[in-house]
Amino acid sequence: MENNITVSVPGKLMVLGEHAVVYGYPCIVTAVDKYLTVEGKKIPGKNDKINSYGNKDLSFVKNAIFLIREKYDIGDKFQLDIRSEISGMGLGSSAAVTVGTVKILSVILGLNLSSKEVFDLSYRVVRINQPMSSGFDIASCIYGSTILFDGSTKKVKKITDKILPLIAIFSGKKADTVSMVDQMAHLYKNNPVKTKRIFDSIEKLVKKGVDAIKNENWQILGKLMNENQKYLKELGVSSEILDRIIDNALQSGANGAKISGAGGGDCIIILASEEKKKIITERLLEKNYSVLKI
Ligand code: PMV
């Protein structure tokens, strides 16, 4: 019997540039210290054995195994045990379980896949369920840190390894990424001039955001996040509850706050100085908001 191998994949938050990245624009994404782990080994027998704790959707895992089996002509069967701290709140569990499966099979089978190969395979898998996906979340799973992801070339540039002073609040509602992306596609088709103008403006924010993060200028980054949020609202992907959390955070002294990801639910990210972070967190907890430990 083979020894078990374990792969840990981090969750993510979108700092700036969601939706626009689907149309080839850049975005900034940061990895968080909450993980999905895949433990696995080859097993004898005719079937794979997949046990999943905290991550219900196994289609990404099954598609990843299928794709690798087919591409590398592999007959082995596997046991995979998946544990997730990041499911159901927009921290990127679909991408993480895909990357985790591709990576662990690469190690178990000695395929030695490069990061680019892990990206390409994972991206194929994710697009089976989410055809318009930009791949930013896959890149975050693979490269960690805070990165600039180019939605058109899929290239990654590291911005920093340092921790960003962020708070993440789960809105209590899981976002339906595919339908939010479809909704945006409708808007793009029906109103291309307006949508493109907004995406062009978001791109400018992302470019300024890279410098703000490098210079650790949280006041500027906060302003950029607020501007990004205004554009996301104009694009129709915010919601009453998301707006309420944002207003609360800004009134309590945050530098900036916005949705992270597709919108309609999932998480709000709040940027604040270390001292303000404490006050904001306390106030949000008093109002029974779900502050994530990241
Ligand atoms: O909802 P999330 O956290 O999966 O983020 C989606 C981000 C989009 O830009 C809307 C889609 C994408 O694939 O980039």
Tab-separated table of C-alpha atoms and ligand atoms in Angstrom:
chain	number	residue	atom	x	y	z
A	1	MET	CA	0.000	0.000	0.000
A	2	GLU	CA	1.198	3.458	-0.909
A	3	ASN	CA	1.844	6.181	1.663
A	4	ASN	CA	-0.666	8.992	1.858
A	5	ILE	CA	0.202	12.336	0.285
A	6	THR	CA	-1.454	15.581	1.445
A	7	VAL	CA	-1.926	18.746	-0.575
A	8	SER	CA	-3.184	21.968	1.056
A	9	VAL	CA	-4.755	24.670	-1.086
A	10	PRO	CA	-5.604	28.161	0.213
A	11	GLY	CA	-8.867	30.031	-0.188
A	12	LYS	CA	-8.974	33.442	-1.863
A	13	LEU	CA	-10.531	36.879	-1.787
A	14	MET	CA	-10.907	39.206	-4.749
A	15	VAL	CA	-9.309	42.556	-3.898
A	16	LEU	CA	-10.124	44.416	-7.146
A	17	GLY	CA	-11.367	43.616	-10.636
A	18	GLU	CA	-14.046	40.876	-10.509
A	19	HIS	CA	-16.297	40.505	-13.560
A	20	ALA	CA	-14.013	42.684	-15.714
A	21	VAL	CA	-11.435	39.862	-15.502
A	22	VAL	CA	-13.886	37.558	-17.326
A	23	TYR	CA	-13.587	39.940	-20.301
A	24	GLY	CA	-9.801	39.858	-20.375
A	25	TYR	CA	-9.034	42.643	-17.903
A	26	PRO	CA	-6.603	42.242	-14.969
A	27	CYS	CA	-7.611	41.658	-11.339
A	28	ILE	CA	-5.940	41.500	-7.930
A	29	VAL	CA	-6.571	38.415	-5.816
A	30	THR	CA	-5.169	37.463	-2.424
A	31	ALA	CA	-4.845	34.033	-0.815
A	32	VAL	CA	-6.175	33.542	2.730
A	33	ASP	CA	-4.995	31.241	5.506
A	34	LYS	CA	-8.007	28.952	5.347
A	35	TYR	CA	-7.482	25.764	3.425
A	36	LEU	CA	-8.906	22.846	1.561
A	37	THR	CA	-6.769	19.725	1.905
A	38	VAL	CA	-6.727	16.632	-0.248
A	39	GLU	CA	-5.114	13.504	1.172
A	40	GLY	CA	-4.705	10.552	-1.136
A	41	LYS	CA	-3.064	7.382	-2.386
A	42	LYS	CA	-3.394	4.714	-5.065
A	43	ILE	CA	-5.665	1.842	-4.056
A	44	PRO	CA	-6.275	-1.630	-5.433
A	45	GLY	CA	-9.702	-2.472	-6.854
A	46	LYS	CA	-11.980	-1.242	-9.590
A	47	ASN	CA	-13.291	2.051	-8.201
A	48	ASP	CA	-12.035	5.310	-6.810
A	49	LYS	CA	-12.967	6.075	-3.207
A	50	ILE	CA	-13.666	9.727	-2.570
A	51	ASN	CA	-14.548	10.901	0.925
A	52	SER	CA	-15.437	14.515	1.333
A	53	TYR	CA	-15.911	16.422	4.576
A	54	GLY	CA	-17.297	19.941	4.195
A	55	ASN	CA	-17.219	20.010	0.392
A	56	LYS	CA	-20.358	18.566	-1.142
A	57	ASP	CA	-19.856	18.973	-4.882
A	58	LEU	CA	-17.645	16.144	-6.137
A	59	SER	CA	-18.052	16.936	-9.837
A	60	PHE	CA	-14.810	18.939	-9.962
A	61	VAL	CA	-12.893	16.060	-8.359
A	62	LYS	CA	-14.413	13.461	-10.675
A	63	ASN	CA	-13.806	15.586	-13.778
A	64	ALA	CA	-10.194	16.220	-12.761
A	65	ILE	CA	-9.551	12.484	-12.252
A	66	PHE	CA	-11.251	11.696	-15.564
A	67	LEU	CA	-9.226	14.255	-17.492
A	68	ILE	CA	-5.873	13.135	-16.063
A	69	ARG	CA	-6.707	9.459	-16.532
A	70	GLU	CA	-7.535	10.108	-20.160
A	71	LYS	CA	-4.626	12.467	-20.923
A	72	TYR	CA	-1.947	10.267	-19.337
A	73	ASP	CA	-3.579	6.896	-20.083
A	74	ILE	CA	-3.752	5.830	-16.442
A	75	GLY	CA	-5.520	2.744	-15.082
A	76	ASP	CA	-4.791	3.219	-11.354
A	77	LYS	CA	-7.577	3.849	-8.854
A	78	PHE	CA	-7.305	6.381	-6.030
A	79	GLN	CA	-8.589	7.100	-2.571
A	80	LEU	CA	-8.978	10.825	-1.917
A	81	ASP	CA	-10.044	12.343	1.404
A	82	ILE	CA	-11.074	15.981	1.113
A	83	ARG	CA	-11.434	18.371	4.030
A	84	SER	CA	-12.529	21.948	3.536
A	85	GLU	CA	-12.511	25.057	5.719
A	86	ILE	CA	-13.492	27.240	2.767
A	87	SER	CA	-16.691	25.823	1.284
A	88	GLY	CA	-19.966	27.676	0.805
A	89	MET	CA	-18.813	31.278	1.306
A	90	GLY	CA	-17.036	32.406	-1.842
A	91	LEU	CA	-13.507	31.595	-0.748
A	92	GLY	CA	-12.903	29.574	-3.913
A	93	SER	CA	-13.586	25.968	-2.907
A	94	SER	CA	-14.407	24.784	-6.448
A	95	ALA	CA	-11.066	26.012	-7.756
A	96	ALA	CA	-9.276	24.731	-4.648
A	97	VAL	CA	-10.665	21.199	-4.846
A	98	THR	CA	-9.811	21.093	-8.550
A	99	VAL	CA	-6.236	22.295	-8.059
A	100	GLY	CA	-5.877	19.985	-5.039
A	101	THR	CA	-6.987	16.964	-7.074
A	102	VAL	CA	-4.810	17.765	-10.100
A	103	LYS	CA	-1.774	18.413	-7.881
A	104	ILE	CA	-2.176	15.298	-5.742
A	105	LEU	CA	-2.574	13.069	-8.802
A	106	SER	CA	0.514	14.707	-10.307
A	107	VAL	CA	2.477	13.796	-7.161
A	108	ILE	CA	1.026	10.289	-6.680
A	109	LEU	CA	1.615	9.395	-10.325
A	110	GLY	CA	5.002	11.116	-10.548
A	111	LEU	CA	3.803	13.286	-13.427
A	112	ASN	CA	5.828	16.232	-12.195
A	113	LEU	CA	3.396	18.759	-13.632
A	114	SER	CA	4.642	22.360	-13.650
A	115	SER	CA	2.506	25.121	-12.095
A	116	LYS	CA	1.472	26.152	-15.617
A	117	GLU	CA	0.399	22.571	-16.410
A	118	VAL	CA	-1.559	22.362	-13.143
A	119	PHE	CA	-3.223	25.663	-14.105
A	120	ASP	CA	-4.090	24.536	-17.642
A	121	LEU	CA	-5.574	21.204	-16.512
A	122	SER	CA	-7.490	22.767	-13.611
A	123	TYR	CA	-8.815	25.501	-15.900
A	124	ARG	CA	-10.166	22.873	-18.320
A	125	VAL	CA	-11.907	21.113	-15.424
A	126	VAL	CA	-13.452	24.270	-13.951
A	127	ARG	CA	-14.749	25.401	-17.340
A	128	ILE	CA	-16.822	22.215	-17.687
A	129	ASN	CA	-19.105	23.605	-14.930
A	130	GLN	CA	-18.310	27.303	-15.339
A	131	PRO	CA	-17.639	27.945	-19.042
A	132	MET	CA	-16.937	31.676	-18.663
A	133	SER	CA	-14.622	31.375	-15.645
A	134	SER	CA	-11.569	33.660	-15.842
A	135	GLY	CA	-9.280	31.275	-13.918
A	136	PHE	CA	-8.218	33.921	-11.353
A	137	ASP	CA	-9.185	31.641	-8.451
A	138	ILE	CA	-7.160	28.739	-9.859
A	139	ALA	CA	-4.134	31.021	-10.157
A	140	SER	CA	-4.589	32.117	-6.550
A	141	CYS	CA	-4.756	28.485	-5.379
A	142	ILE	CA	-1.514	27.672	-7.201
A	143	TYR	CA	0.591	30.782	-6.555
A	144	GLY	CA	-0.777	32.028	-3.195
A	145	SER	CA	0.328	35.520	-2.043
A	146	THR	CA	-1.364	38.591	-3.468
A	147	ILE	CA	-1.142	38.486	-7.242
A	148	LEU	CA	-2.052	40.438	-10.347
A	149	PHE	CA	-3.857	38.053	-12.694
A	150	ASP	CA	-4.219	38.921	-16.362
A	151	GLY	CA	-7.644	37.781	-17.548
A	152	SER	CA	-6.516	37.717	-21.137
A	153	THR	CA	-3.070	36.021	-21.059
A	154	LYS	CA	-3.740	34.176	-17.730
A	155	LYS	CA	-0.282	35.340	-16.609
A	156	VAL	CA	0.429	35.978	-12.945
A	157	LYS	CA	2.616	38.648	-11.330
A	158	LYS	CA	3.302	38.490	-7.627
A	159	ILE	CA	2.522	41.804	-5.899
A	160	THR	CA	3.405	40.944	-2.301
A	161	ASP	CA	3.776	38.155	0.235
A	162	LYS	CA	2.871	40.469	3.083
A	163	ILE	CA	-0.515	40.209	4.771
A	164	LEU	CA	-3.145	42.746	3.681
A	165	PRO	CA	-5.107	44.273	6.601
A	166	LEU	CA	-8.417	42.763	5.536
A	167	ILE	CA	-11.511	41.628	7.355
A	168	ALA	CA	-13.879	39.243	5.566
A	169	ILE	CA	-17.569	39.034	6.412
A	170	PHE	CA	-19.768	36.249	5.124
A	171	SER	CA	-23.117	37.738	4.084
A	172	GLY	CA	-24.961	34.563	5.063
A	173	LYS	CA	-25.979	33.889	1.473
A	174	LYS	CA	-24.045	31.724	-0.963
A	175	ALA	CA	-23.573	33.516	-4.287
A	176	ASP	CA	-24.505	31.777	-7.512
A	177	THR	CA	-21.408	32.656	-9.516
A	178	VAL	CA	-22.584	31.128	-12.786
A	179	SER	CA	-25.857	33.074	-12.816
A	180	MET	CA	-24.132	36.339	-11.801
A	181	VAL	CA	-21.641	35.857	-14.645
A	182	ASP	CA	-24.548	35.132	-17.023
A	183	GLN	CA	-26.321	38.256	-15.807
A	184	MET	CA	-23.181	40.260	-16.638
A	185	ALA	CA	-22.972	38.630	-20.072
A	186	HIS	CA	-26.539	39.844	-20.728
A	187	LEU	CA	-25.621	43.356	-19.686
A	188	TYR	CA	-22.495	43.248	-21.856
A	189	LYS	CA	-24.545	42.115	-24.850
A	190	ASN	CA	-27.374	44.598	-24.347
A	191	ASN	CA	-25.279	47.539	-23.279
A	192	PRO	CA	-21.710	47.012	-24.505
A	193	VAL	CA	-20.675	50.680	-24.456
A	194	LYS	CA	-21.645	51.243	-20.826
A	195	THR	CA	-20.253	47.900	-19.630
A	196	LYS	CA	-16.955	48.363	-21.453
A	197	ARG	CA	-16.627	51.901	-20.101
A	198	ILE	CA	-17.044	50.558	-16.551
A	199	PHE	CA	-14.590	47.704	-17.139
A	200	ASP	CA	-12.045	50.201	-18.533
A	201	SER	CA	-12.443	52.261	-15.356
A	202	ILE	CA	-12.052	49.162	-13.167
A	203	GLU	CA	-8.834	48.339	-15.022
A	204	LYS	CA	-7.438	51.739	-14.024
A	205	LEU	CA	-8.286	51.004	-10.372
A	206	VAL	CA	-6.530	47.641	-10.569
A	207	LYS	CA	-3.364	49.252	-11.953
A	208	LYS	CA	-3.351	51.859	-9.176
A	209	GLY	CA	-4.098	49.070	-6.688
A	210	VAL	CA	-0.842	47.288	-7.503
A	211	ASP	CA	1.171	50.379	-6.450
A	212	ALA	CA	-0.987	50.999	-3.391
A	213	ILE	CA	-0.376	47.437	-2.170
A	214	LYS	CA	3.354	47.595	-2.917
A	215	ASN	CA	3.583	50.901	-1.005
A	216	GLU	CA	1.302	49.593	1.761
A	217	ASN	CA	-0.813	52.681	1.251
A	218	TRP	CA	-4.069	51.425	2.746
A	219	GLN	CA	-5.824	54.764	2.445
A	220	ILE	CA	-5.418	54.716	-1.312
A	221	LEU	CA	-6.225	51.013	-1.605
A	222	GLY	CA	-9.375	51.597	0.477
A	223	LYS	CA	-10.472	54.408	-1.863
A	224	LEU	CA	-9.860	52.184	-4.876
A	225	MET	CA	-11.970	49.428	-3.303
A	226	ASN	CA	-14.792	51.910	-2.661
A	227	GLU	CA	-14.658	53.095	-6.266
A	228	ASN	CA	-14.645	49.490	-7.468
A	229	GLN	CA	-17.716	48.832	-5.330
A	230	LYS	CA	-19.527	51.829	-6.918
A	231	TYR	CA	-18.905	50.316	-10.337
A	232	LEU	CA	-20.058	46.872	-9.187
A	233	LYS	CA	-23.265	48.466	-7.908
A	234	GLU	CA	-23.736	50.199	-11.241
A	235	LEU	CA	-23.281	46.807	-12.891
A	236	GLY	CA	-26.073	45.451	-10.679
A	237	VAL	CA	-24.200	42.776	-8.730
A	238	SER	CA	-24.408	44.194	-5.206
A	239	SER	CA	-27.415	43.599	-2.952
A	240	GLU	CA	-29.172	45.177	0.013
A	241	ILE	CA	-27.456	42.993	2.599
A	242	LEU	CA	-24.031	43.479	0.989
A	243	ASP	CA	-24.565	47.261	0.877
A	244	ARG	CA	-25.621	47.236	4.528
A	245	ILE	CA	-22.438	45.451	5.649
A	246	ILE	CA	-20.345	47.870	3.587
A	247	ASP	CA	-22.093	50.937	5.055
A	248	ASN	CA	-21.591	49.576	8.577
A	249	ALA	CA	-17.888	49.018	7.972
A	250	LEU	CA	-17.316	52.456	6.446
A	251	GLN	CA	-19.239	54.159	9.254
A	252	SER	CA	-17.017	52.335	11.761
A	253	GLY	CA	-13.880	53.777	10.154
A	254	ALA	CA	-12.829	51.331	7.430
A	255	ASN	CA	-10.616	52.637	4.631
A	256	GLY	CA	-12.611	50.692	2.080
A	257	ALA	CA	-15.106	47.871	1.617
A	258	LYS	CA	-16.494	45.936	-1.304
A	259	ILE	CA	-17.892	42.617	-2.401
A	260	SER	CA	-15.400	39.857	-3.169
A	261	GLY	CA	-16.270	37.842	-6.259
A	262	ALA	CA	-19.421	37.489	-8.300
A	263	GLY	CA	-21.759	39.382	-5.945
A	264	GLY	CA	-25.332	38.689	-4.928
A	265	GLY	CA	-23.967	37.057	-1.753
A	266	ASP	CA	-20.746	35.482	-0.408
A	267	CYS	CA	-18.215	37.768	1.281
A	268	ILE	CA	-17.536	41.432	1.840
A	269	ILE	CA	-13.931	42.472	2.273
A	270	ILE	CA	-13.078	45.412	4.472
A	271	LEU	CA	-9.734	47.174	4.540
A	272	ALA	CA	-8.742	48.929	7.761
A	273	SER	CA	-5.707	49.839	9.834
A	274	GLU	CA	-4.830	47.319	12.574
A	275	GLU	CA	-6.331	49.471	15.353
A	276	LYS	CA	-9.540	50.171	13.399
A	277	LYS	CA	-9.821	46.480	12.482
A	278	LYS	CA	-10.503	45.639	16.109
A	279	ILE	CA	-13.240	48.259	16.505
A	280	ILE	CA	-14.874	47.376	13.189
A	281	THR	CA	-14.815	43.657	13.967
A	282	GLU	CA	-16.399	44.262	17.403
A	283	ARG	CA	-19.158	46.429	15.907
A	284	LEU	CA	-19.912	43.917	13.168
A	285	LEU	CA	-20.009	41.054	15.670
A	286	GLU	CA	-22.412	43.077	17.844
A	287	LYS	CA	-24.700	43.244	14.828
A	288	ASN	CA	-24.377	39.456	14.446
A	289	TYR	CA	-22.447	39.551	11.194
A	290	SER	CA	-20.331	36.530	10.486
A	291	VAL	CA	-16.690	37.684	10.687
A	292	LEU	CA	-14.334	35.095	9.215
A	293	LYS	CA	-11.122	34.250	11.059
A	294	ILE	CA	-8.523	34.973	8.382
B	1	PMV	O1	-17.852	34.292	-7.009
B	1	PMV	P1	-16.386	33.946	-7.052
B	1	PMV	O2	-15.721	34.190	-5.741
B	1	PMV	O3	-16.147	32.607	-7.626
B	1	PMV	O4	-15.713	34.994	-8.054
B	1	PMV	C1	-16.184	35.185	-9.355
B	1	PMV	C2	-15.392	36.257	-10.027
B	1	PMV	C3	-15.832	36.573	-11.449
B	1	PMV	O5	-14.939	37.551	-11.962
B	1	PMV	C4	-17.225	37.198	-11.449
B	1	PMV	C5	-15.830	35.339	-12.340
B	1	PMV	C6	-14.468	34.861	-12.760
B	1	PMV	O6	-14.370	33.707	-13.172
B	1	PMV	O7	-13.505	35.637	-12.741
